[in-house]
Structure formats: structure tokens, C-alpha cells
Coordinates of C-alpha atoms in Angstrom, one line a residue:
M1 CA 204.6 143.3 147.2
T2 CA 201.9 141.6 149.3
Y3 CA 198.3 141.8 148.1
D4 CA 195.3 142.2 150.4
L5 CA 193.4 139.3 148.9
V6 CA 193.9 136.7 146.2
I7 CA 190.9 134.8 144.8
R8 CA 191.6 131.7 142.7
S9 CA 189.1 130.0 140.5
L10 CA 189.3 127.4 137.7
R11 CA 186.4 129.3 136.1
T12 CA 187.4 132.9 136.2
V13 CA 185.1 134.9 133.9
L14 CA 187.4 137.5 132.2
P15 CA 186.8 139.9 129.4
D16 CA 188.3 137.5 126.8
G17 CA 186.7 134.4 128.1
E18 CA 186.6 131.9 131.0
R19 CA 189.8 130.3 132.3
P20 CA 191.7 129.4 135.5
A21 CA 193.1 132.5 137.1
A22 CA 194.1 134.1 140.3
V23 CA 192.7 137.6 140.9
A24 CA 194.9 139.8 143.1
V25 CA 193.4 142.7 145.0
R26 CA 195.0 145.7 146.6
D27 CA 193.3 148.8 148.1
G28 CA 190.0 147.7 146.8
L29 CA 191.1 147.4 143.2
I30 CA 192.1 144.5 141.0
A31 CA 195.8 144.8 140.9
A32 CA 196.7 141.8 138.7
V33 CA 195.2 138.7 137.1
E34 CA 197.7 135.9 137.2
A35 CA 197.8 132.2 136.5
Y36 CA 195.7 130.0 138.7
D37 CA 198.6 128.1 140.1
A38 CA 200.6 131.3 140.8
A39 CA 201.2 132.0 144.5
P40 CA 201.3 135.7 144.9
P41 CA 201.9 136.8 148.5
A42 CA 198.6 137.9 150.1
A43 CA 197.2 138.7 153.5
S44 CA 194.3 136.4 152.6
T45 CA 193.7 133.8 149.9
V46 CA 190.5 132.1 148.8
D47 CA 190.5 129.1 146.5
L48 CA 187.1 128.6 144.9
G49 CA 188.2 125.5 142.9
A50 CA 185.5 124.8 140.2
T51 CA 183.2 127.5 141.6
A52 CA 183.1 130.3 139.0
L53 CA 184.3 133.8 139.7
L54 CA 182.3 136.5 138.0
P55 CA 182.5 140.3 137.9
G56 CA 179.9 141.9 140.2
L57 CA 176.7 142.5 138.4
V58 CA 175.7 146.1 137.5
D59 CA 171.9 146.6 137.7
T60 CA 170.9 149.9 136.2
H61 CA 167.1 149.5 136.7
V62 CA 166.1 149.2 140.4
H63 CA 163.2 150.9 142.2
V64 CA 164.4 151.4 145.8
N65 CA 161.4 153.7 146.6
E66 CA 163.1 155.5 149.5
P67 CA 162.4 158.1 150.8
G68 CA 158.7 158.4 150.9
R69 CA 157.7 154.8 150.1
T70 CA 160.2 152.9 152.2
E71 CA 157.5 150.5 153.3
W72 CA 157.7 149.3 149.7
E73 CA 161.4 148.5 149.8
G74 CA 164.3 150.8 151.0
F75 CA 168.0 151.0 150.6
A76 CA 169.0 148.6 153.3
T77 CA 166.8 145.7 152.1
A78 CA 167.2 146.3 148.4
T79 CA 171.0 146.4 148.6
R80 CA 171.1 143.4 150.9
A81 CA 169.1 141.5 148.3
A82 CA 171.3 142.8 145.5
A83 CA 174.5 141.5 147.2
A84 CA 172.9 138.1 147.8
G85 CA 172.2 138.0 144.1
G86 CA 175.7 139.0 143.0
V87 CA 174.8 142.6 142.2
T88 CA 177.5 144.9 143.4
T89 CA 176.4 148.2 141.8
L90 CA 172.8 149.4 141.2
I91 CA 171.4 152.6 139.9
D92 CA 168.1 153.7 141.5
M93 CA 165.2 154.9 139.5
P94 CA 163.8 158.4 140.1
L95 CA 160.4 157.0 141.0
N96 CA 158.6 155.7 143.1
S97 CA 160.2 157.6 145.9
L98 CA 158.7 160.8 147.4
P99 CA 159.8 163.2 146.3
P100 CA 160.8 161.8 142.9
T101 CA 164.4 162.6 141.8
V102 CA 163.4 165.5 139.5
T103 CA 165.1 168.4 141.3
S104 CA 168.4 169.0 143.0
S105 CA 166.8 169.1 146.4
A106 CA 165.1 165.8 145.8
L107 CA 168.4 164.3 144.8
A108 CA 169.9 165.6 148.1
E109 CA 167.0 163.9 150.0
K110 CA 167.6 160.7 148.2
R111 CA 171.3 160.7 148.9
A112 CA 170.7 161.5 152.6
A113 CA 168.3 158.5 152.8
A114 CA 170.9 156.2 151.2
A115 CA 173.9 157.3 153.2
R116 CA 175.3 154.6 155.4
A117 CA 172.5 152.2 154.5
C118 CA 173.8 150.5 151.4
H119 CA 175.5 147.1 151.2
V120 CA 176.5 147.7 147.5
D121 CA 177.5 150.8 145.5
V122 CA 174.5 152.9 144.5
G123 CA 174.0 155.6 141.9
F124 CA 170.9 157.6 140.9
W125 CA 169.0 158.4 137.7
G126 CA 167.3 161.7 137.4
G127 CA 163.8 162.2 136.0
A128 CA 162.4 164.2 133.1
I129 CA 158.8 165.2 133.7
P130 CA 156.6 168.1 132.4
G131 CA 157.9 171.4 133.8
N132 CA 161.3 170.4 135.1
A133 CA 163.4 171.2 132.0
A134 CA 165.4 173.8 134.0
E135 CA 166.4 171.1 136.5
L136 CA 168.0 168.8 134.0
R137 CA 171.4 170.4 133.6
P138 CA 171.8 171.0 137.4
L139 CA 171.0 167.4 138.1
H140 CA 173.5 166.3 135.4
E141 CA 176.1 168.5 137.0
E142 CA 175.4 166.9 140.4
G143 CA 176.2 163.5 139.0
V144 CA 173.0 161.6 138.0
F145 CA 173.7 159.0 135.4
G146 CA 170.9 160.1 133.0
F147 CA 167.2 160.9 132.9
K148 CA 164.2 158.7 132.8
C149 CA 161.0 159.7 131.2
F150 CA 157.7 158.0 130.3
T151 CA 155.6 158.2 127.1
S152 CA 152.6 156.9 129.0
D153 CA 151.2 156.9 132.6
S154 CA 153.9 155.9 135.1
G155 CA 151.4 154.7 137.7
V156 CA 152.2 157.5 140.2
P157 CA 150.8 161.0 139.8
E158 CA 154.0 162.8 140.9
F159 CA 155.9 161.4 137.8
P160 CA 153.7 162.2 134.8
P161 CA 154.6 161.3 131.2
L162 CA 156.2 163.7 128.8
P163 CA 153.9 164.8 125.9
P164 CA 155.6 164.8 122.5
S165 CA 156.6 168.5 122.5
E166 CA 158.1 168.4 126.0
M167 CA 159.8 165.1 125.2
R168 CA 161.5 166.7 122.2
A169 CA 162.6 169.7 124.3
A170 CA 164.0 167.4 127.1
F171 CA 165.9 165.3 124.5
R172 CA 167.3 168.5 123.0
E173 CA 168.4 169.9 126.4
I174 CA 169.9 166.6 127.5
A175 CA 171.8 166.2 124.1
A176 CA 173.2 169.7 124.7
F177 CA 175.2 168.5 127.7
G178 CA 175.9 165.0 126.4
G179 CA 173.5 163.2 128.7
L180 CA 171.5 160.0 128.4
V181 CA 167.7 159.6 128.2
I182 CA 166.2 156.3 129.3
V183 CA 162.6 155.8 128.2
H184 CA 159.7 153.7 129.3
A185 CA 158.2 153.3 125.8
E186 CA 154.5 152.5 125.5
D187 CA 152.2 154.5 123.3
P188 CA 149.4 155.9 125.4
E189 CA 147.0 156.0 122.4
T190 CA 147.4 152.3 121.8
L191 CA 146.9 151.2 125.4
T192 CA 143.4 150.3 126.5
V193 CA 141.6 149.5 129.8
P194 CA 141.5 145.8 130.5
T195 CA 138.1 144.3 130.0
G196 CA 138.5 142.0 133.0
G197 CA 140.9 141.0 135.8
H198 CA 142.4 137.9 134.2
Y199 CA 145.8 137.9 132.5
P200 CA 144.7 137.6 128.8
A201 CA 142.7 140.8 129.2
F202 CA 145.6 142.6 130.8
L203 CA 148.0 141.4 128.1
A204 CA 145.6 142.5 125.3
S205 CA 145.3 145.9 126.8
R206 CA 149.1 146.5 126.3
P207 CA 149.8 145.0 122.9
P208 CA 153.2 144.8 121.2
S209 CA 152.2 147.7 118.9
A210 CA 152.1 150.0 121.9
E211 CA 155.7 149.4 122.5
R212 CA 156.7 149.5 118.8
R213 CA 155.0 152.8 118.2
A214 CA 156.6 154.4 121.2
V215 CA 160.1 153.0 120.3
E216 CA 159.7 154.4 116.8
H217 CA 158.8 157.8 118.3
V218 CA 161.9 157.7 120.5
I219 CA 164.1 156.8 117.5
R220 CA 162.7 159.8 115.5
T221 CA 163.2 162.1 118.5
A222 CA 166.8 160.9 119.0
R223 CA 167.5 161.3 115.3
D224 CA 166.1 164.9 115.3
T225 CA 167.8 166.0 118.5
G226 CA 171.1 164.1 118.6
A227 CA 170.3 162.7 122.1
R228 CA 171.7 159.4 123.3
A229 CA 168.7 157.2 124.1
H230 CA 168.0 153.9 125.8
I231 CA 164.8 151.8 125.7
L232 CA 163.9 150.3 129.1
H233 CA 162.6 146.8 129.8
L234 CA 161.9 145.8 126.2
S235 CA 159.1 143.2 126.2
A236 CA 157.8 143.2 122.6
A237 CA 160.1 141.5 120.1
D238 CA 158.3 143.5 117.4
C239 CA 160.6 146.4 118.4
L240 CA 163.8 144.6 117.4
D241 CA 163.6 145.5 113.7
P242 CA 163.3 149.3 114.2
L243 CA 166.0 149.2 116.8
A244 CA 168.3 147.2 114.5
E245 CA 167.7 149.7 111.7
A246 CA 168.4 152.7 114.0
Q247 CA 171.6 151.1 115.3
A248 CA 172.7 150.3 111.7
E249 CA 172.1 153.9 110.8
G250 CA 174.5 154.9 113.6
L251 CA 172.0 156.4 116.0
P252 CA 173.1 156.1 119.7
I253 CA 170.1 153.9 120.6
T254 CA 170.4 151.0 123.0
A255 CA 167.9 148.7 124.7
E256 CA 167.6 146.4 127.7
T257 CA 165.4 143.5 128.6
C258 CA 164.7 141.8 131.9
P259 CA 165.0 138.3 133.4
H260 CA 161.2 137.9 133.5
Y261 CA 160.8 138.6 129.8
L262 CA 163.5 136.0 129.0
T263 CA 162.4 133.3 131.4
L264 CA 158.7 133.5 132.0
S265 CA 155.8 133.6 129.5
A266 CA 152.1 134.4 129.5
D267 CA 151.4 130.7 129.6
D268 CA 153.0 130.5 133.0
V269 CA 150.4 132.7 134.8
P270 CA 148.3 130.4 137.0
G271 CA 145.2 132.6 137.5
P272 CA 143.8 136.1 137.9
D273 CA 145.0 136.4 141.6
V274 CA 148.6 135.5 141.0
T275 CA 149.6 139.1 140.4
S276 CA 153.3 138.6 141.2
Y277 CA 153.5 138.2 137.4
K278 CA 152.1 141.7 136.6
C279 CA 154.4 144.2 135.1
C280 CA 154.3 146.9 132.5
P281 CA 155.0 146.2 129.7
P282 CA 153.7 142.7 130.2
I283 CA 155.2 139.2 130.0
R284 CA 154.2 137.9 126.5
D285 CA 153.9 134.6 124.8
P286 CA 156.7 132.0 124.4
A287 CA 157.4 132.8 120.7
N288 CA 157.9 136.4 121.6
R289 CA 160.3 135.3 124.4
E290 CA 162.4 133.3 122.0
R291 CA 162.7 136.3 119.6
L292 CA 163.9 138.4 122.5
W293 CA 166.7 135.8 123.0
D294 CA 167.6 136.2 119.3
G295 CA 167.7 140.0 119.7
L296 CA 170.0 139.6 122.7
A297 CA 172.3 137.2 120.9
A298 CA 172.5 139.6 118.0
G299 CA 173.4 142.5 120.1
I300 CA 170.3 144.6 119.3
V301 CA 169.5 144.3 123.0
S302 CA 172.7 144.8 125.0
C303 CA 171.7 144.6 128.7
V304 CA 169.7 142.4 131.0
V305 CA 168.7 144.2 134.2
S306 CA 166.1 143.5 136.8
D307 CA 163.5 146.3 136.8
H308 CA 163.0 145.4 140.5
S309 CA 159.8 147.2 141.2
P310 CA 158.3 146.1 144.6
C311 CA 155.4 147.3 146.6
T312 CA 153.5 146.4 149.7
P313 CA 151.7 143.0 149.6
E314 CA 148.4 144.9 149.9
L315 CA 149.0 146.7 146.6
K316 CA 149.5 143.3 144.9
K317 CA 146.2 142.0 146.0
G318 CA 143.2 141.8 143.7
D319 CA 143.5 140.9 140.0
F320 CA 145.4 142.0 136.9
A321 CA 143.2 145.0 136.4
T322 CA 143.8 146.5 139.8
A323 CA 147.1 145.3 141.3
W324 CA 150.3 147.2 141.2
G325 CA 152.5 146.3 138.3
G326 CA 156.0 145.4 139.2
I327 CA 158.2 142.3 139.6
S328 CA 160.6 141.7 142.5
S329 CA 163.6 139.7 141.3
L330 CA 166.7 141.6 142.3
Q331 CA 168.2 138.6 144.1
L332 CA 167.2 136.1 141.5
G333 CA 168.2 137.7 138.2
L334 CA 171.5 135.9 137.8
P335 CA 170.3 132.4 138.4
A336 CA 167.1 133.0 136.4
V337 CA 169.0 134.2 133.4
W338 CA 171.8 131.6 133.7
T339 CA 169.2 128.8 133.9
A340 CA 167.6 129.9 130.6
A341 CA 170.9 131.1 128.9
R342 CA 172.8 127.8 129.3
A343 CA 169.8 125.9 128.0
R344 CA 170.2 127.9 124.8
G345 CA 173.9 127.4 124.5
H346 CA 175.2 130.6 126.1
D347 CA 178.2 130.6 128.4
L348 CA 179.0 132.5 131.6
R349 CA 181.2 135.1 129.8
T350 CA 178.2 136.0 127.6
V351 CA 175.9 136.3 130.7
A352 CA 178.5 138.5 132.4
R353 CA 178.6 140.8 129.4
W354 CA 174.8 141.2 129.4
M355 CA 174.5 141.7 133.2
S356 CA 177.8 143.4 134.2
E357 CA 179.9 144.8 131.3
A358 CA 177.1 146.3 129.1
P359 CA 175.1 147.9 131.9
A360 CA 178.3 149.5 133.3
A361 CA 179.1 150.8 129.8
L362 CA 175.6 152.1 129.3
A363 CA 175.7 154.2 132.5
R364 CA 179.4 155.0 132.1
V365 CA 180.2 153.7 135.6
P366 CA 184.0 153.6 135.8
R367 CA 185.9 150.6 137.1
K368 CA 182.8 148.4 137.1
G369 CA 181.6 145.3 135.2
R370 CA 184.9 143.5 134.4
I371 CA 187.6 141.4 136.1
A372 CA 190.5 143.4 134.8
P373 CA 193.4 145.4 136.4
G374 CA 192.4 148.8 137.6
H375 CA 188.8 147.9 138.0
D376 CA 187.0 147.7 141.4
A377 CA 187.4 144.3 143.0
D378 CA 183.7 143.6 142.8
L379 CA 183.5 139.9 142.5
V380 CA 181.0 137.0 142.8
A381 CA 181.6 133.4 143.6
F382 CA 178.9 131.6 141.6
A383 CA 178.3 127.8 141.8
A384 CA 177.0 127.5 138.2
D385 CA 176.1 123.9 138.4
D386 CA 174.2 123.9 141.7
T387 CA 170.4 124.1 141.7
F388 CA 167.9 125.4 144.2
T389 CA 164.2 125.9 144.5
V390 CA 163.1 129.5 145.1
D391 CA 161.7 130.0 148.6
P392 CA 160.3 133.5 149.0
S393 CA 161.0 133.5 152.7
A394 CA 164.7 133.2 151.9
L395 CA 164.8 136.4 149.8
H396 CA 166.2 139.6 151.3
H397 CA 164.0 142.2 149.6
R398 CA 161.4 143.7 152.0
H399 CA 158.3 141.7 150.9
P400 CA 158.6 138.0 149.9
V401 CA 156.6 138.3 146.7
T402 CA 158.0 136.8 143.4
P403 CA 156.7 135.0 140.4
Y404 CA 159.7 132.6 140.7
A405 CA 158.4 131.1 143.9
G406 CA 158.7 127.3 143.7
R407 CA 160.8 127.3 140.5
T408 CA 164.0 125.4 140.3
L409 CA 166.9 127.5 139.1
A410 CA 170.6 126.8 138.3
G411 CA 173.4 128.7 139.9
T412 CA 173.9 129.9 143.5
V413 CA 175.8 132.9 144.7
Q414 CA 178.2 131.7 147.3
A415 CA 179.9 135.0 148.2
T416 CA 180.0 138.6 147.0
W417 CA 183.0 141.0 147.4
L418 CA 182.7 144.7 147.1
R419 CA 186.0 146.4 146.5
G420 CA 187.7 143.3 147.9
V421 CA 185.7 143.1 151.1
R422 CA 183.2 140.3 151.5
V423 CA 179.6 141.6 151.9
D424 CA 178.2 140.1 155.1
G425 CA 174.7 141.6 154.9
R426 CA 175.1 143.3 158.3
T427 CA 177.7 146.1 157.8
P428 CA 176.8 148.5 155.0
T429 CA 180.0 149.3 153.1
G430 CA 178.5 150.6 149.8
R431 CA 179.3 154.0 148.4
L432 CA 177.1 156.5 146.7
L433 CA 178.3 157.0 143.1
T434 CA 178.2 159.9 140.7
R435 CA 178.4 159.9 136.9
S436 CA 181.7 159.8 135.1
E437 CA 182.3 161.2 131.6
T438 CA 184.5 158.2 130.7
P439 CA 182.9 156.4 127.8

């Protein structure tokens, strides 16, 4: 039987390792994985040679900001950048759009804004905020992948943090229908106001203890309620011990970190006006960064996702006390992580597990994250040995602001296929996804 497409690579990154293979695609799915020198009949064949073939990345932490703040980003630009960076599936955060995705009607508005605009597949998180407990089950039934909440100020007034009593009630309700809670964990009582606009003052205002105390609170709440919980954008390596203990206890607690925490450090920040480095929680010192790598290698941290959180250039002006906190890196996550990972002895299979397989498993996105028969033919041609210097003007997200400007990174995305069709950046072919109960 003829296949629609066969892609051959000497470096095909499969669930059991990297090896030469030919990936055969039919009707948008991977139909077979055969030997590299096999010649299955196909309408089209691509031979990548030594260029690696990876599963499409699954980025479960992206702020698209549409509707309501589309001038910050938007589905068209975010998903074009995603495809250019090898991301074939993203899940949009419930803020900073207006309205936030905390009601069924807001979810409908979000889906309407995304319809026919996406270059990759897109799903949606719901939000848990004070007063919306009655909305959680309906949102779950309408297919959101889980519920984000904050323990401290989110930065936008329409998405306030959950106080401890309401957080416990939300966890209990979400546990009752088998949902997932994802938490921005910083203890509000430990955070302080920066004493100046330079980076050291900002860093001191959000110490590692703020993260650890909030993570410990999440662990206690998950233990008491039975909820499945996930710690977002882990920055402080001091949190690794309580997370490891909770996981050893058998609690369903996972954690992610981000490319900027693994590749940048506080020592890299040039001055108080280079606010492209500002994010919450903050980028910390080099020793902390290396401990995060250790936690990732040990499996305490399972996912690496972008936390792409853009804004208008005007909101990034000023200093570290006043500028918007968020890093734009959706297109650069794979080469940034690969550059640092290979320097530490990690291979492409491991990077694919962190950036494709584990995020897909976290969100329970079916048929994503692996090159295996029955999975969507979401594939990435990645020239792992090529290098490039980051030029912000070449990035596809709406505003060319990034802390990676001028950095030399290893690995270039040569092509991205979504369900076996090459993404051209002009014709949106992405689908809107809903949650599956498949573990």
C-alpha cells in the first residue's frame, strides 16, 4: 500500500533511542517505522541524511494573550514562531487574555479567536481564581487540559491568586473529577518589593525560599485532597528535595523548568535596562542552574517548556522594578536547550523526552510527543550540528525582544511537519485540541 509521505533520517529519534530509520505517514498518522534503507512506496519521499528527525515538541506553557491583548502576541504569530522552533503542539495559558479562561463563555471566546489562525495544534488550560469554583467542572467537561492557579500576584488584576482556603477547595473539586492543577508557586509573604531597579535587587526580592515555601504548601494540599498537581517554571533548585520526597511518597506531583533557567544566569544580565531577562520567578545564579540540570537528569523535573510570555515593547521599558516580567523564547527553546544539554553529555533522545514526550504525557495529549506508529506525524528536521547567532529580527513572534539576542546556539530547525504536512508559515493548518482521558 502506498504511503502519503516517507521521511528518512540517519538520526531518527525514536522512543528507544536514536538510529537510522524511515518514517512512513498515511492520513496524518505515523503508519510504520522501517529500516532507513527500506523503500516503501510513497507519494513523496524526503531523505534528510544526517539531519536528525525529532518528534514535534509539545509546549504546555505558552501565553498567547488573544483575545484582548493580541497586541502582545496572538495565535497567528505565536503558532508561526512555534512551528519555526519545532513546536507542533502548544497549550495556551488562561491569562493574559481578556477575558481570562475562567468560564465556559471565556473558553468559547478563546476558541473563536484561535479558529483558522493556528499553524500548529493548540489546546487550552482553564484557570482557577477566587469565586469560580462552580466553573471548574464545566470547563473540564468542555475539554480544557487542567487548571492554572497562582499562590501570589499574577501581574494582572483579572486573574488574582487563590488564598489558601480557596486553593484547598479548588484542589478538592478538581480531584473529584480527576483533573490536573498547575501552580505558579511563590509564597506571597516571602516576596518583597525591590529596593531598586537593578537586577540584584529584583533577584533578592524573589528569593528561593519563596518558591520552596509555596511548593511545600502545594505538596501538603495535594496530599490532603488527592489532587494531581504540577509545579510550573521551577527556578529555585532548593525545591528539588521536597519534590523528590513527595514523588518518593507516591504523590502525583510533577514539575517543569524552562530554557532560560537552564541556559542563562543572573551573571549574564548586562544592566538594569536589559529587561528582556526579567521573569517571575527569576533567573538565578550559575550554581542554582547546575542543580536544576541535576534535578532534570534525575527525573525530579520532567518537562522543559518555554513559558513564552511576551508583551509590547513599551511594557518592557524601564528597569527591573517596573518592566513586565516575561521571556519570549518560543522559537528558540529547542536550540537553547540542545546547546546546553549536549555540553553536559545529554543526547537528542533525552532532549526529546523532556520537550516532547513528557509534556504530552503531563497534559494527556493523545498521539503526540513520540515517533511511533499510531501517533500524529508531527515531525521536525533538526540540524543538530549547525550553529547560528540569534537575530531578533528573524524571529516570528510579534515583538523581537529576547534575552538570547546575539547568542550563538547549536541546532537549526530545517522543516516542521504537522500530521505529515509541512508547515509553510502561510497557511494555518493547526487544529484546536480538547483533553483526552488517556493516561
